[in-house]
């Protein structure tokens, strides 16, 4: 062995050296390395400082369970906090930094907190910083946040691409270890569509870290799966969430491993939404730490991880090693270490004897086995220096100098996904671990994830599960393939050792490394009465770090069970929640960012508005012209000009966004009678009527004009924002309450483009564009509709008005919308036609006191509150009518619609302003609010609509709007500011 | 009803965006192409599928049977009928045939309680074709689009990205997406964006 990298072996590519930087130092690694394995090969075990105590911490594991080796990866906008070095694939030029170390990893000031660590006991948030109370915000919390943080989120916008896909599979296999591959193979051979995902770069799971045994089978199986059209292999893909109906979410890291060499235009990460008919969970197991004093010293590592680094990465984490384990499996690590040239000083095993095959091999190599003993303490600073080994029952301990301690407290099946799927866990006493119990979904757990740790048995279980899963989705008639022959060693059962006795008092014994929770914290919490596992978790924060307690949960639970004198199954477990490992927000957003955050809807006339320089307003998802500034006008100037033009000459509005519903059938009139507050049965053919809809609670829901096209045929319009929900509302009543009614509905919102021109010259324009249509008052009265040719286009012409001015709304099929608009603009030119936007439209309708649903109403306003009792039928029944019999809807102090004229005509009240009678009152009574407020060029002053308690009884009174820095007085008036001739009423 | 002379002034939602559609096309074994098929005649038809008179009258008007199986399409020559619901179909024909289709349907269905509405201008149609067409759609749509599950001659109303549309798989293997006009530009832009990666020659 030269240095810590073996000269041969492992799955790294020695022909492709890579250089990288960590914590300011340059290192070399190889393709196939993770950041962690490359650091180990460079003997750079120290990777960070712990969360609370700033203790030096080293690489501890080799996978997703790593609690210590969190790094800040990359720089600037590309920086990623808290990446696990054990899962970061090395690429050339990679840079990473330690987290939670200041000013540097080697010399960290925060480590001083270790000296006052009495402050940081269980529940320290709740205890230490209680007094004085005022110190919390100003002193304690900022200090804690600076000291006890991990990585830093970048401040820049994320420059990377992310996307999502949705796929369906017959069988989804999570995990590509021996059991997972076996399941995929069996299911795929049977003909099922199989998707197999694994979080690692290379498929193979534990086989990648084993010496040799099934290399040929692994190669052959992967080759076969790759060649099958019904199989999708997803390496670098974590199944992180398992939801109802076999709906699972996967995160694929597509280009992370390429670093800056990633091709532009490819998504960095992809979120897979998978609906699987059957699921096979082959997620493996996590090794458990042993709990003793100083068990977090850099150089203490999980035994399985040590083997992985040696066998897979040819990186040997130490030269003088001790193995401390309560199970046979970890004896493999002693053999691996010896094979790699490390000196194995002893295997410390708390069991009284170790009769299995692996201990026999260890013994045969001349390695000392210390049965009935334990490591009570590990000492050292930034690197392990020695361990103290003594008899379990107490007695003389001896110190052994070493730089590596490989520990194994047994294995915990990775039951996270099983538990997320609502499966029930079961405590297996013989194996000392939780295993999947009753499944709640179409799912099978196999291999180590199922507590089946022996390789041969895991393979057989995987093959069977794959064949059964395929059979369950219709691909039966196949027998599971024969498993390869595996010579599993005979093993003696493990013996649980949750905490080394006598270790307390010799230093901190860590249970949760990432959140710095010790065994004594847990015992203290139990003494203080936090006996429920859920309370313990929240009080001590054990298991609540980003590793979700993968190495700590079972140990914490067992210590709690010991402290409370209950069995482990009676103590229970906390809930496993998605995500299994952290997921970037970018992946969750996918491509729905920027302009794609929400659809942008445009009318057929949109390009004209854009060319005219319109400013747009978002109305629902629509872009509507807000106003059309000319020659440097600001919004107010433009709106004044537009609103004036409509009253004095001619304006034109793109009203295409109005919702439109075709209503047809012999019961159509009766149906409208039921859904509108006013009557439609007597409406003549060719006539239009404004209608108000209430929900069943009597509150205004939508409004619009409906036209009778034939006896059994109506054309309904809705508000722009209400189109979809009105159609749903109407369909709901038709389908669930009144299925006997013969009425069909269909949305025609986008079939028709609507050009509305209004003003004293509106009739002239129509006459010019539609010479065949009689436009005189008698032939074409207000609130009627004519079909005809306008500008050479077949059109429906509605004589209706939302401004109080003479006005025509011309509907043509939307593909003709722009042609019509251009024709109206040309014909109106001699009248100074002025395109106007939604703001001027709001001013004009407010001058007439016309409401806008959603502005004057908010779901708590009845038609009577709006003073619209003229539209509420006394004769017929309609949706919401019964609610008007409730005392609440007839209270005298309900908020009612009024007009407001500020005492200072120059004042424009802000919309939403609260209104009071007496601003000096304390507490001040708020009696209403402003719903709409504008400057009116036609009134020459500011004006507003408002809802005021009992407002109709207060016409003529003065009400106050207390604003920042001033209080504005306004006179309450009726909500209509113009007379019939369009002249101001209230001067 | 409509005067064909006026059709020259018709505009489709994507007619100014041809260049972007052409630019976004990807050739080769991972190819995918998006184009607009504008102005297809479209009629919404609603009626009682259990009523033999209704079914018979529609057969008389169109010359073929309405599809009664959920999410299937019946085709005869230029005209097809998409099942959208137990009492709702979309009848689709060649451009400029909407008046003829309406007259035929209204003629044979006269006196029945049905709804026949010309919705030609309500939606436009996008066509997504090429080997990667399904892969692009899988980014936008949660339905099972595997060949085994979604076959030529099937259709579905579904969410596409953040809007909704009608998806139809033609006999040629090309997908048709009926999308409301106001959403057409959004959806086309979304799909073009989703297509872009197939132009990158990268082995991942």
PDB file of N, CA and C in Angstrom, chain A residues 163-168 170 193 254 264-266 270 591-592 596-597 599-602 621-622 662 664-666 731 742-746 748 750-751 791-794 814-816 818, chain B residues 1-3 6 9-11 39 44 46-48 87 113-122 138-139 141-144 146 148 162 180-183 186 189-190 193 197 200 202 204:
ATOM      1  N   UNK A 163     -36.175  19.765 -15.190  1.00  0.00           N
ATOM      2  CA  UNK A 163     -37.459  19.444 -15.816  1.00  0.00           C
ATOM      3  C   UNK A 163     -38.106  18.244 -15.141  1.00  0.00           C
ATOM      4  N   UNK A 164     -39.268  17.894 -15.657  1.00  0.00           N
ATOM      5  CA  UNK A 164     -40.042  16.798 -15.067  1.00  0.00           C
ATOM      6  C   UNK A 164     -40.565  15.906 -16.179  1.00  0.00           C
ATOM      7  N   UNK A 165     -40.750  14.658 -15.844  1.00  0.00           N
ATOM      8  CA  UNK A 165     -41.476  13.775 -16.750  1.00  0.00           C
ATOM      9  C   UNK A 165     -42.464  12.951 -15.931  1.00  0.00           C
ATOM     10  N   UNK A 166     -43.462  12.467 -16.630  1.00  0.00           N
ATOM     11  CA  UNK A 166     -44.479  11.619 -16.018  1.00  0.00           C
ATOM     12  C   UNK A 166     -44.465  10.299 -16.773  1.00  0.00           C
ATOM     13  N   UNK A 167     -44.213   9.208 -16.073  1.00  0.00           N
ATOM     14  CA  UNK A 167     -44.221   7.929 -16.771  1.00  0.00           C
ATOM     15  C   UNK A 167     -45.017   6.894 -15.973  1.00  0.00           C
ATOM     16  N   UNK A 168     -45.393   5.872 -16.669  1.00  0.00           N
ATOM     17  CA  UNK A 168     -46.126   4.757 -16.066  1.00  0.00           C
ATOM     18  C   UNK A 168     -45.298   3.489 -16.256  1.00  0.00           C
ATOM     19  N   UNK A 170     -45.178  -0.940 -15.303  1.00  0.00           N
ATOM     20  CA  UNK A 170     -45.826  -2.100 -14.685  1.00  0.00           C
ATOM     21  C   UNK A 170     -45.177  -2.388 -13.333  1.00  0.00           C
ATOM     22  N   UNK A 193     -43.301  -3.993 -18.247  1.00  0.00           N
ATOM     23  CA  UNK A 193     -42.516  -2.760 -18.360  1.00  0.00           C
ATOM     24  C   UNK A 193     -41.886  -2.491 -17.004  1.00  0.00           C
ATOM     25  N   UNK A 254     -28.891  14.371 -13.636  1.00  0.00           N
ATOM     26  CA  UNK A 254     -28.495  14.048 -15.014  1.00  0.00           C
ATOM     27  C   UNK A 254     -27.090  14.543 -15.345  1.00  0.00           C
ATOM     28  N   UNK A 264     -24.712  22.411 -22.411  1.00  0.00           N
ATOM     29  CA  UNK A 264     -25.754  23.425 -22.203  1.00  0.00           C
ATOM     30  C   UNK A 264     -27.065  22.917 -22.790  1.00  0.00           C
ATOM     31  N   UNK A 265     -28.151  23.306 -22.180  1.00  0.00           N
ATOM     32  CA  UNK A 265     -29.457  22.963 -22.729  1.00  0.00           C
ATOM     33  C   UNK A 265     -30.041  21.671 -22.209  1.00  0.00           C
ATOM     34  N   UNK A 266     -29.255  20.934 -21.424  1.00  0.00           N
ATOM     35  CA  UNK A 266     -29.806  19.733 -20.799  1.00  0.00           C
ATOM     36  C   UNK A 266     -30.189  20.060 -19.377  1.00  0.00           C
ATOM     37  N   UNK A 270     -33.797  15.983 -13.048  1.00  0.00           N
ATOM     38  CA  UNK A 270     -35.136  15.709 -13.581  1.00  0.00           C
ATOM     39  C   UNK A 270     -35.967  15.045 -12.499  1.00  0.00           C
ATOM     40  N   UNK A 591     -39.701  23.257 -15.470  1.00  0.00           N
ATOM     41  CA  UNK A 591     -39.613  24.322 -16.471  1.00  0.00           C
ATOM     42  C   UNK A 591     -40.632  25.423 -16.220  1.00  0.00           C
ATOM     43  N   UNK A 592     -41.459  25.276 -15.192  1.00  0.00           N
ATOM     44  CA  UNK A 592     -42.511  26.273 -14.965  1.00  0.00           C
ATOM     45  C   UNK A 592     -41.969  27.459 -14.196  1.00  0.00           C
ATOM     46  N   UNK A 596     -43.186  30.921 -17.938  1.00  0.00           N
ATOM     47  CA  UNK A 596     -43.974  29.683 -17.903  1.00  0.00           C
ATOM     48  C   UNK A 596     -44.492  29.361 -16.509  1.00  0.00           C
ATOM     49  N   UNK A 597     -44.295  30.276 -15.590  1.00  0.00           N
ATOM     50  CA  UNK A 597     -44.786  30.042 -14.224  1.00  0.00           C
ATOM     51  C   UNK A 597     -46.284  29.759 -14.263  1.00  0.00           C
ATOM     52  N   UNK A 599     -49.678  29.971 -17.352  1.00  0.00           N
ATOM     53  CA  UNK A 599     -49.939  30.281 -18.755  1.00  0.00           C
ATOM     54  C   UNK A 599     -50.277  31.765 -18.944  1.00  0.00           C
ATOM     55  N   UNK A 600     -49.804  32.286 -20.043  1.00  0.00           N
ATOM     56  CA  UNK A 600     -50.175  33.640 -20.440  1.00  0.00           C
ATOM     57  C   UNK A 600     -51.198  33.498 -21.555  1.00  0.00           C
ATOM     58  N   UNK A 601     -52.416  33.968 -21.310  1.00  0.00           N
ATOM     59  CA  UNK A 601     -53.469  33.869 -22.323  1.00  0.00           C
ATOM     60  C   UNK A 601     -53.558  35.191 -23.071  1.00  0.00           C
ATOM     61  N   UNK A 602     -53.695  35.106 -24.366  1.00  0.00           N
ATOM     62  CA  UNK A 602     -53.801  36.327 -25.171  1.00  0.00           C
ATOM     63  C   UNK A 602     -55.000  36.224 -26.099  1.00  0.00           C
ATOM     64  N   UNK A 621     -55.410  34.648 -15.958  1.00  0.00           N
ATOM     65  CA  UNK A 621     -54.221  34.332 -16.759  1.00  0.00           C
ATOM     66  C   UNK A 621     -54.128  35.198 -18.011  1.00  0.00           C
ATOM     67  N   UNK A 622     -55.134  36.019 -18.229  1.00  0.00           N
ATOM     68  CA  UNK A 622     -55.159  36.857 -19.436  1.00  0.00           C
ATOM     69  C   UNK A 622     -54.225  38.048 -19.304  1.00  0.00           C
ATOM     70  N   UNK A 662     -72.711  28.729 -24.432  1.00  0.00           N
ATOM     71  CA  UNK A 662     -73.881  28.438 -25.251  1.00  0.00           C
ATOM     72  C   UNK A 662     -74.817  27.552 -24.435  1.00  0.00           C
ATOM     73  N   UNK A 664     -78.445  25.544 -24.436  1.00  0.00           N
ATOM     74  CA  UNK A 664     -79.463  25.127 -25.398  1.00  0.00           C
ATOM     75  C   UNK A 664     -80.332  24.006 -24.841  1.00  0.00           C
ATOM     76  N   UNK A 665     -81.599  24.023 -25.203  1.00  0.00           N
ATOM     77  CA  UNK A 665     -82.504  22.945 -24.803  1.00  0.00           C
ATOM     78  C   UNK A 665     -83.870  23.497 -24.439  1.00  0.00           C
ATOM     79  N   UNK A 666     -84.886  22.634 -24.460  1.00  0.00           N
ATOM     80  CA  UNK A 666     -86.244  23.086 -24.158  1.00  0.00           C
ATOM     81  C   UNK A 666     -86.373  23.687 -22.756  1.00  0.00           C
ATOM     82  N   UNK A 731     -72.806  23.230 -14.680  1.00  0.00           N
ATOM     83  CA  UNK A 731     -72.794  21.796 -14.974  1.00  0.00           C
ATOM     84  C   UNK A 731     -73.063  20.983 -13.714  1.00  0.00           C
ATOM     85  N   UNK A 742     -83.652  19.399 -19.547  1.00  0.00           N
ATOM     86  CA  UNK A 742     -83.077  19.212 -20.881  1.00  0.00           C
ATOM     87  C   UNK A 742     -82.343  20.482 -21.282  1.00  0.00           C
ATOM     88  N   UNK A 743     -81.105  20.528 -20.899  1.00  0.00           N
ATOM     89  CA  UNK A 743     -80.268  21.685 -21.210  1.00  0.00           C
ATOM     90  C   UNK A 743     -78.862  21.186 -21.510  1.00  0.00           C
ATOM     91  N   UNK A 744     -78.268  21.663 -22.572  1.00  0.00           N
ATOM     92  CA  UNK A 744     -76.865  21.392 -22.844  1.00  0.00           C
ATOM     93  C   UNK A 744     -76.091  22.708 -22.795  1.00  0.00           C
ATOM     94  N   UNK A 745     -74.891  22.621 -22.240  1.00  0.00           N
ATOM     95  CA  UNK A 745     -74.024  23.806 -22.162  1.00  0.00           C
ATOM     96  C   UNK A 745     -72.735  23.519 -22.908  1.00  0.00           C
ATOM     97  N   UNK A 746     -72.160  24.540 -23.471  1.00  0.00           N
ATOM     98  CA  UNK A 746     -70.796  24.380 -23.969  1.00  0.00           C
ATOM     99  C   UNK A 746     -70.098  25.740 -23.956  1.00  0.00           C
ATOM    100  N   UNK A 748     -68.010  28.657 -25.267  1.00  0.00           N
ATOM    101  CA  UNK A 748     -67.622  29.224 -26.566  1.00  0.00           C
ATOM    102  C   UNK A 748     -66.805  30.495 -26.355  1.00  0.00           C
ATOM    103  N   UNK A 750     -63.764  31.158 -26.467  1.00  0.00           N
ATOM    104  CA  UNK A 750     -62.712  31.508 -27.421  1.00  0.00           C
ATOM    105  C   UNK A 750     -63.159  31.381 -28.869  1.00  0.00           C
ATOM    106  N   UNK A 751     -64.408  30.963 -29.062  1.00  0.00           N
ATOM    107  CA  UNK A 751     -64.941  30.945 -30.418  1.00  0.00           C
ATOM    108  C   UNK A 751     -65.120  32.379 -30.929  1.00  0.00           C
ATOM    109  N   UNK A 791     -68.149  44.911 -41.411  1.00  0.00           N
ATOM    110  CA  UNK A 791     -66.852  44.954 -42.089  1.00  0.00           C
ATOM    111  C   UNK A 791     -66.649  43.697 -42.927  1.00  0.00           C
ATOM    112  N   UNK A 792     -67.721  43.219 -43.526  1.00  0.00           N
ATOM    113  CA  UNK A 792     -67.606  42.044 -44.378  1.00  0.00           C
ATOM    114  C   UNK A 792     -67.529  40.736 -43.611  1.00  0.00           C
ATOM    115  N   UNK A 793     -67.689  40.784 -42.301  1.00  0.00           N
ATOM    116  CA  UNK A 793     -67.576  39.577 -41.484  1.00  0.00           C
ATOM    117  C   UNK A 793     -68.925  39.257 -40.862  1.00  0.00           C
ATOM    118  N   UNK A 794     -69.266  37.965 -40.849  1.00  0.00           N
ATOM    119  CA  UNK A 794     -70.501  37.572 -40.178  1.00  0.00           C
ATOM    120  C   UNK A 794     -70.343  37.831 -38.682  1.00  0.00           C
ATOM    121  N   UNK A 814     -63.244  34.099 -33.625  1.00  0.00           N
ATOM    122  CA  UNK A 814     -62.024  34.751 -33.137  1.00  0.00           C
ATOM    123  C   UNK A 814     -60.950  34.859 -34.205  1.00  0.00           C
ATOM    124  N   UNK A 815     -60.948  33.974 -35.204  1.00  0.00           N
ATOM    125  CA  UNK A 815     -59.933  34.114 -36.245  1.00  0.00           C
ATOM    126  C   UNK A 815     -60.148  35.381 -37.087  1.00  0.00           C
ATOM    127  N   UNK A 816     -61.314  36.017 -36.923  1.00  0.00           N
ATOM    128  CA  UNK A 816     -61.566  37.287 -37.607  1.00  0.00           C
ATOM    129  C   UNK A 816     -61.425  38.480 -36.675  1.00  0.00           C
ATOM    130  N   UNK A 818     -58.958  40.171 -35.284  1.00  0.00           N
ATOM    131  CA  UNK A 818     -58.041  41.260 -35.617  1.00  0.00           C
ATOM    132  C   UNK A 818     -58.552  42.053 -36.824  1.00  0.00           C
TER     133      UNK A 818
ATOM    134  N   UNK B   1     -73.828  29.804 -44.762  1.00  0.00           N
ATOM    135  CA  UNK B   1     -73.746  30.797 -43.686  1.00  0.00           C
ATOM    136  C   UNK B   1     -72.543  31.697 -43.885  1.00  0.00           C
ATOM    137  N   UNK B   2     -71.337  31.133 -43.750  1.00  0.00           N
ATOM    138  CA  UNK B   2     -70.153  32.013 -43.862  1.00  0.00           C
ATOM    139  C   UNK B   2     -69.787  32.204 -45.326  1.00  0.00           C
ATOM    140  N   UNK B   3     -69.210  33.316 -45.596  1.00  0.00           N
ATOM    141  CA  UNK B   3     -68.813  33.650 -46.949  1.00  0.00           C
ATOM    142  C   UNK B   3     -67.341  33.292 -47.145  1.00  0.00           C
ATOM    143  N   UNK B   6     -64.377  35.631 -47.226  1.00  0.00           N
ATOM    144  CA  UNK B   6     -63.846  36.299 -46.040  1.00  0.00           C
ATOM    145  C   UNK B   6     -62.692  35.518 -45.425  1.00  0.00           C
ATOM    146  N   UNK B   9     -59.025  36.516 -44.581  1.00  0.00           N
ATOM    147  CA  UNK B   9     -58.662  37.389 -43.468  1.00  0.00           C
ATOM    148  C   UNK B   9     -58.578  36.609 -42.156  1.00  0.00           C
ATOM    149  N   UNK B  10     -58.762  35.292 -42.253  1.00  0.00           N
ATOM    150  CA  UNK B  10     -58.668  34.497 -41.021  1.00  0.00           C
ATOM    151  C   UNK B  10     -57.228  34.434 -40.543  1.00  0.00           C
ATOM    152  N   UNK B  11     -57.103  34.487 -39.250  1.00  0.00           N
ATOM    153  CA  UNK B  11     -55.765  34.343 -38.681  1.00  0.00           C
ATOM    154  C   UNK B  11     -55.804  33.246 -37.629  1.00  0.00           C
ATOM    155  N   UNK B  39     -57.296  26.082 -38.491  1.00  0.00           N
ATOM    156  CA  UNK B  39     -58.620  26.221 -39.092  1.00  0.00           C
ATOM    157  C   UNK B  39     -59.315  24.901 -39.402  1.00  0.00           C
ATOM    158  N   UNK B  44     -68.936  21.122 -31.772  1.00  0.00           N
ATOM    159  CA  UNK B  44     -69.293  20.425 -30.535  1.00  0.00           C
ATOM    160  C   UNK B  44     -70.685  19.848 -30.709  1.00  0.00           C
ATOM    161  N   UNK B  46     -73.579  17.596 -28.699  1.00  0.00           N
ATOM    162  CA  UNK B  46     -74.035  16.953 -27.470  1.00  0.00           C
ATOM    163  C   UNK B  46     -75.410  16.339 -27.702  1.00  0.00           C
ATOM    164  N   UNK B  47     -75.606  15.153 -27.178  1.00  0.00           N
ATOM    165  CA  UNK B  47     -76.878  14.463 -27.347  1.00  0.00           C
ATOM    166  C   UNK B  47     -76.870  13.181 -26.527  1.00  0.00           C
ATOM    167  N   UNK B  48     -77.976  12.484 -26.561  1.00  0.00           N
ATOM    168  CA  UNK B  48     -78.146  11.297 -25.721  1.00  0.00           C
ATOM    169  C   UNK B  48     -77.699  10.050 -26.479  1.00  0.00           C
ATOM    170  N   UNK B  87     -71.981  12.217 -23.292  1.00  0.00           N
ATOM    171  CA  UNK B  87     -72.956  12.867 -24.167  1.00  0.00           C
ATOM    172  C   UNK B  87     -72.317  13.999 -24.977  1.00  0.00           C
ATOM    173  N   UNK B 113     -83.534  17.138 -28.976  1.00  0.00           N
ATOM    174  CA  UNK B 113     -82.823  17.939 -27.967  1.00  0.00           C
ATOM    175  C   UNK B 113     -81.336  17.619 -28.062  1.00  0.00           C
ATOM    176  N   UNK B 114     -80.625  18.460 -28.791  1.00  0.00           N
ATOM    177  CA  UNK B 114     -79.187  18.269 -28.973  1.00  0.00           C
ATOM    178  C   UNK B 114     -78.537  19.647 -28.952  1.00  0.00           C
ATOM    179  N   UNK B 115     -77.238  19.639 -28.961  1.00  0.00           N
ATOM    180  CA  UNK B 115     -76.519  20.886 -29.118  1.00  0.00           C
ATOM    181  C   UNK B 115     -75.502  20.698 -30.229  1.00  0.00           C
ATOM    182  N   UNK B 116     -75.584  21.566 -31.210  1.00  0.00           N
ATOM    183  CA  UNK B 116     -74.624  21.560 -32.316  1.00  0.00           C
ATOM    184  C   UNK B 116     -74.049  22.970 -32.381  1.00  0.00           C
ATOM    185  N   UNK B 117     -72.782  23.126 -32.020  1.00  0.00           N
ATOM    186  CA  UNK B 117     -72.203  24.472 -32.004  1.00  0.00           C
ATOM    187  C   UNK B 117     -70.899  24.479 -32.787  1.00  0.00           C
ATOM    188  N   UNK B 118     -70.774  25.439 -33.655  1.00  0.00           N
ATOM    189  CA  UNK B 118     -69.528  25.612 -34.395  1.00  0.00           C
ATOM    190  C   UNK B 118     -68.475  26.189 -33.450  1.00  0.00           C
ATOM    191  N   UNK B 119     -67.440  25.406 -33.217  1.00  0.00           N
ATOM    192  CA  UNK B 119     -66.350  25.877 -32.349  1.00  0.00           C
ATOM    193  C   UNK B 119     -65.025  25.880 -33.119  1.00  0.00           C
ATOM    194  N   UNK B 120     -65.136  26.053 -34.407  1.00  0.00           N
ATOM    195  CA  UNK B 120     -63.940  26.064 -35.261  1.00  0.00           C
ATOM    196  C   UNK B 120     -62.909  27.085 -34.787  1.00  0.00           C
ATOM    197  N   UNK B 121     -63.426  28.221 -34.328  1.00  0.00           N
ATOM    198  CA  UNK B 121     -62.504  29.294 -33.934  1.00  0.00           C
ATOM    199  C   UNK B 121     -62.154  29.223 -32.453  1.00  0.00           C
ATOM    200  N   UNK B 122     -62.608  28.174 -31.767  1.00  0.00           N
ATOM    201  CA  UNK B 122     -62.378  28.069 -30.322  1.00  0.00           C
ATOM    202  C   UNK B 122     -60.995  27.518 -30.015  1.00  0.00           C
ATOM    203  N   UNK B 138     -44.585  13.367 -22.496  1.00  0.00           N
ATOM    204  CA  UNK B 138     -44.474  12.859 -21.125  1.00  0.00           C
ATOM    205  C   UNK B 138     -44.005  13.941 -20.152  1.00  0.00           C
ATOM    206  N   UNK B 139     -43.408  14.987 -20.688  1.00  0.00           N
ATOM    207  CA  UNK B 139     -43.036  16.088 -19.796  1.00  0.00           C
ATOM    208  C   UNK B 139     -44.252  16.946 -19.438  1.00  0.00           C
ATOM    209  N   UNK B 141     -47.631  15.868 -19.593  1.00  0.00           N
ATOM    210  CA  UNK B 141     -48.905  15.176 -19.413  1.00  0.00           C
ATOM    211  C   UNK B 141     -48.736  13.964 -18.507  1.00  0.00           C
ATOM    212  N   UNK B 142     -49.642  13.778 -17.579  1.00  0.00           N
ATOM    213  CA  UNK B 142     -49.542  12.677 -16.621  1.00  0.00           C
ATOM    214  C   UNK B 142     -50.205  11.385 -17.073  1.00  0.00           C
ATOM    215  N   UNK B 143     -50.820  11.376 -18.235  1.00  0.00           N
ATOM    216  CA  UNK B 143     -51.497  10.158 -18.684  1.00  0.00           C
ATOM    217  C   UNK B 143     -50.494   9.080 -19.070  1.00  0.00           C
ATOM    218  N   UNK B 144     -50.979   7.860 -19.089  1.00  0.00           N
ATOM    219  CA  UNK B 144     -50.159   6.738 -19.547  1.00  0.00           C
ATOM    220  C   UNK B 144     -50.138   6.772 -21.075  1.00  0.00           C
ATOM    221  N   UNK B 146     -47.848   5.104 -22.962  1.00  0.00           N
ATOM    222  CA  UNK B 146     -47.145   3.964 -23.554  1.00  0.00           C
ATOM    223  C   UNK B 146     -47.987   3.382 -24.687  1.00  0.00           C
ATOM    224  N   UNK B 148     -48.861   0.623 -25.413  1.00  0.00           N
ATOM    225  CA  UNK B 148     -49.814  -0.375 -24.961  1.00  0.00           C
ATOM    226  C   UNK B 148     -51.086   0.279 -24.400  1.00  0.00           C
ATOM    227  N   UNK B 162     -49.461  23.527 -17.974  1.00  0.00           N
ATOM    228  CA  UNK B 162     -50.406  24.133 -17.032  1.00  0.00           C
ATOM    229  C   UNK B 162     -51.704  24.536 -17.702  1.00  0.00           C
ATOM    230  N   UNK B 180     -57.114  25.517 -26.762  1.00  0.00           N
ATOM    231  CA  UNK B 180     -57.852  26.772 -26.954  1.00  0.00           C
ATOM    232  C   UNK B 180     -56.904  27.871 -27.413  1.00  0.00           C
ATOM    233  N   UNK B 181     -57.430  28.732 -28.264  1.00  0.00           N
ATOM    234  CA  UNK B 181     -56.591  29.729 -28.942  1.00  0.00           C
ATOM    235  C   UNK B 181     -55.729  30.533 -27.986  1.00  0.00           C
ATOM    236  N   UNK B 182     -56.326  30.960 -26.883  1.00  0.00           N
ATOM    237  CA  UNK B 182     -55.590  31.878 -26.006  1.00  0.00           C
ATOM    238  C   UNK B 182     -54.389  31.191 -25.363  1.00  0.00           C
ATOM    239  N   UNK B 183     -54.447  29.842 -25.283  1.00  0.00           N
ATOM    240  CA  UNK B 183     -53.351  29.092 -24.666  1.00  0.00           C
ATOM    241  C   UNK B 183     -52.355  28.566 -25.703  1.00  0.00           C
ATOM    242  N   UNK B 186     -48.708  29.805 -25.479  1.00  0.00           N
ATOM    243  CA  UNK B 186     -48.093  29.281 -24.260  1.00  0.00           C
ATOM    244  C   UNK B 186     -47.704  27.819 -24.446  1.00  0.00           C
ATOM    245  N   UNK B 189     -44.912  27.237 -27.013  1.00  0.00           N
ATOM    246  CA  UNK B 189     -43.629  27.644 -26.423  1.00  0.00           C
ATOM    247  C   UNK B 189     -43.142  26.600 -25.422  1.00  0.00           C
ATOM    248  N   UNK B 190     -44.057  26.095 -24.630  1.00  0.00           N
ATOM    249  CA  UNK B 190     -43.700  25.090 -23.607  1.00  0.00           C
ATOM    250  C   UNK B 190     -43.167  23.831 -24.288  1.00  0.00           C
ATOM    251  N   UNK B 193     -39.770  24.290 -25.913  1.00  0.00           N
ATOM    252  CA  UNK B 193     -38.750  24.248 -24.863  1.00  0.00           C
ATOM    253  C   UNK B 193     -38.448  22.800 -24.472  1.00  0.00           C
ATOM    254  N   UNK B 197     -33.986  19.689 -25.845  1.00  0.00           N
ATOM    255  CA  UNK B 197     -32.903  18.802 -25.417  1.00  0.00           C
ATOM    256  C   UNK B 197     -32.620  17.707 -26.446  1.00  0.00           C
ATOM    257  N   UNK B 200     -29.680  18.143 -28.682  1.00  0.00           N
ATOM    258  CA  UNK B 200     -28.329  18.085 -28.109  1.00  0.00           C
ATOM    259  C   UNK B 200     -27.835  16.656 -28.196  1.00  0.00           C
ATOM    260  N   UNK B 202     -25.991  14.232 -26.847  1.00  0.00           N
ATOM    261  CA  UNK B 202     -25.250  13.886 -25.640  1.00  0.00           C
ATOM    262  C   UNK B 202     -25.653  12.503 -25.185  1.00  0.00           C
ATOM    263  N   UNK B 204     -26.120  10.419 -22.210  1.00  0.00           N
ATOM    264  CA  UNK B 204     -26.184  10.524 -20.743  1.00  0.00           C
ATOM    265  C   UNK B 204     -26.326   9.136 -20.150  1.00  0.00           C
TER     266      UNK B 204
END
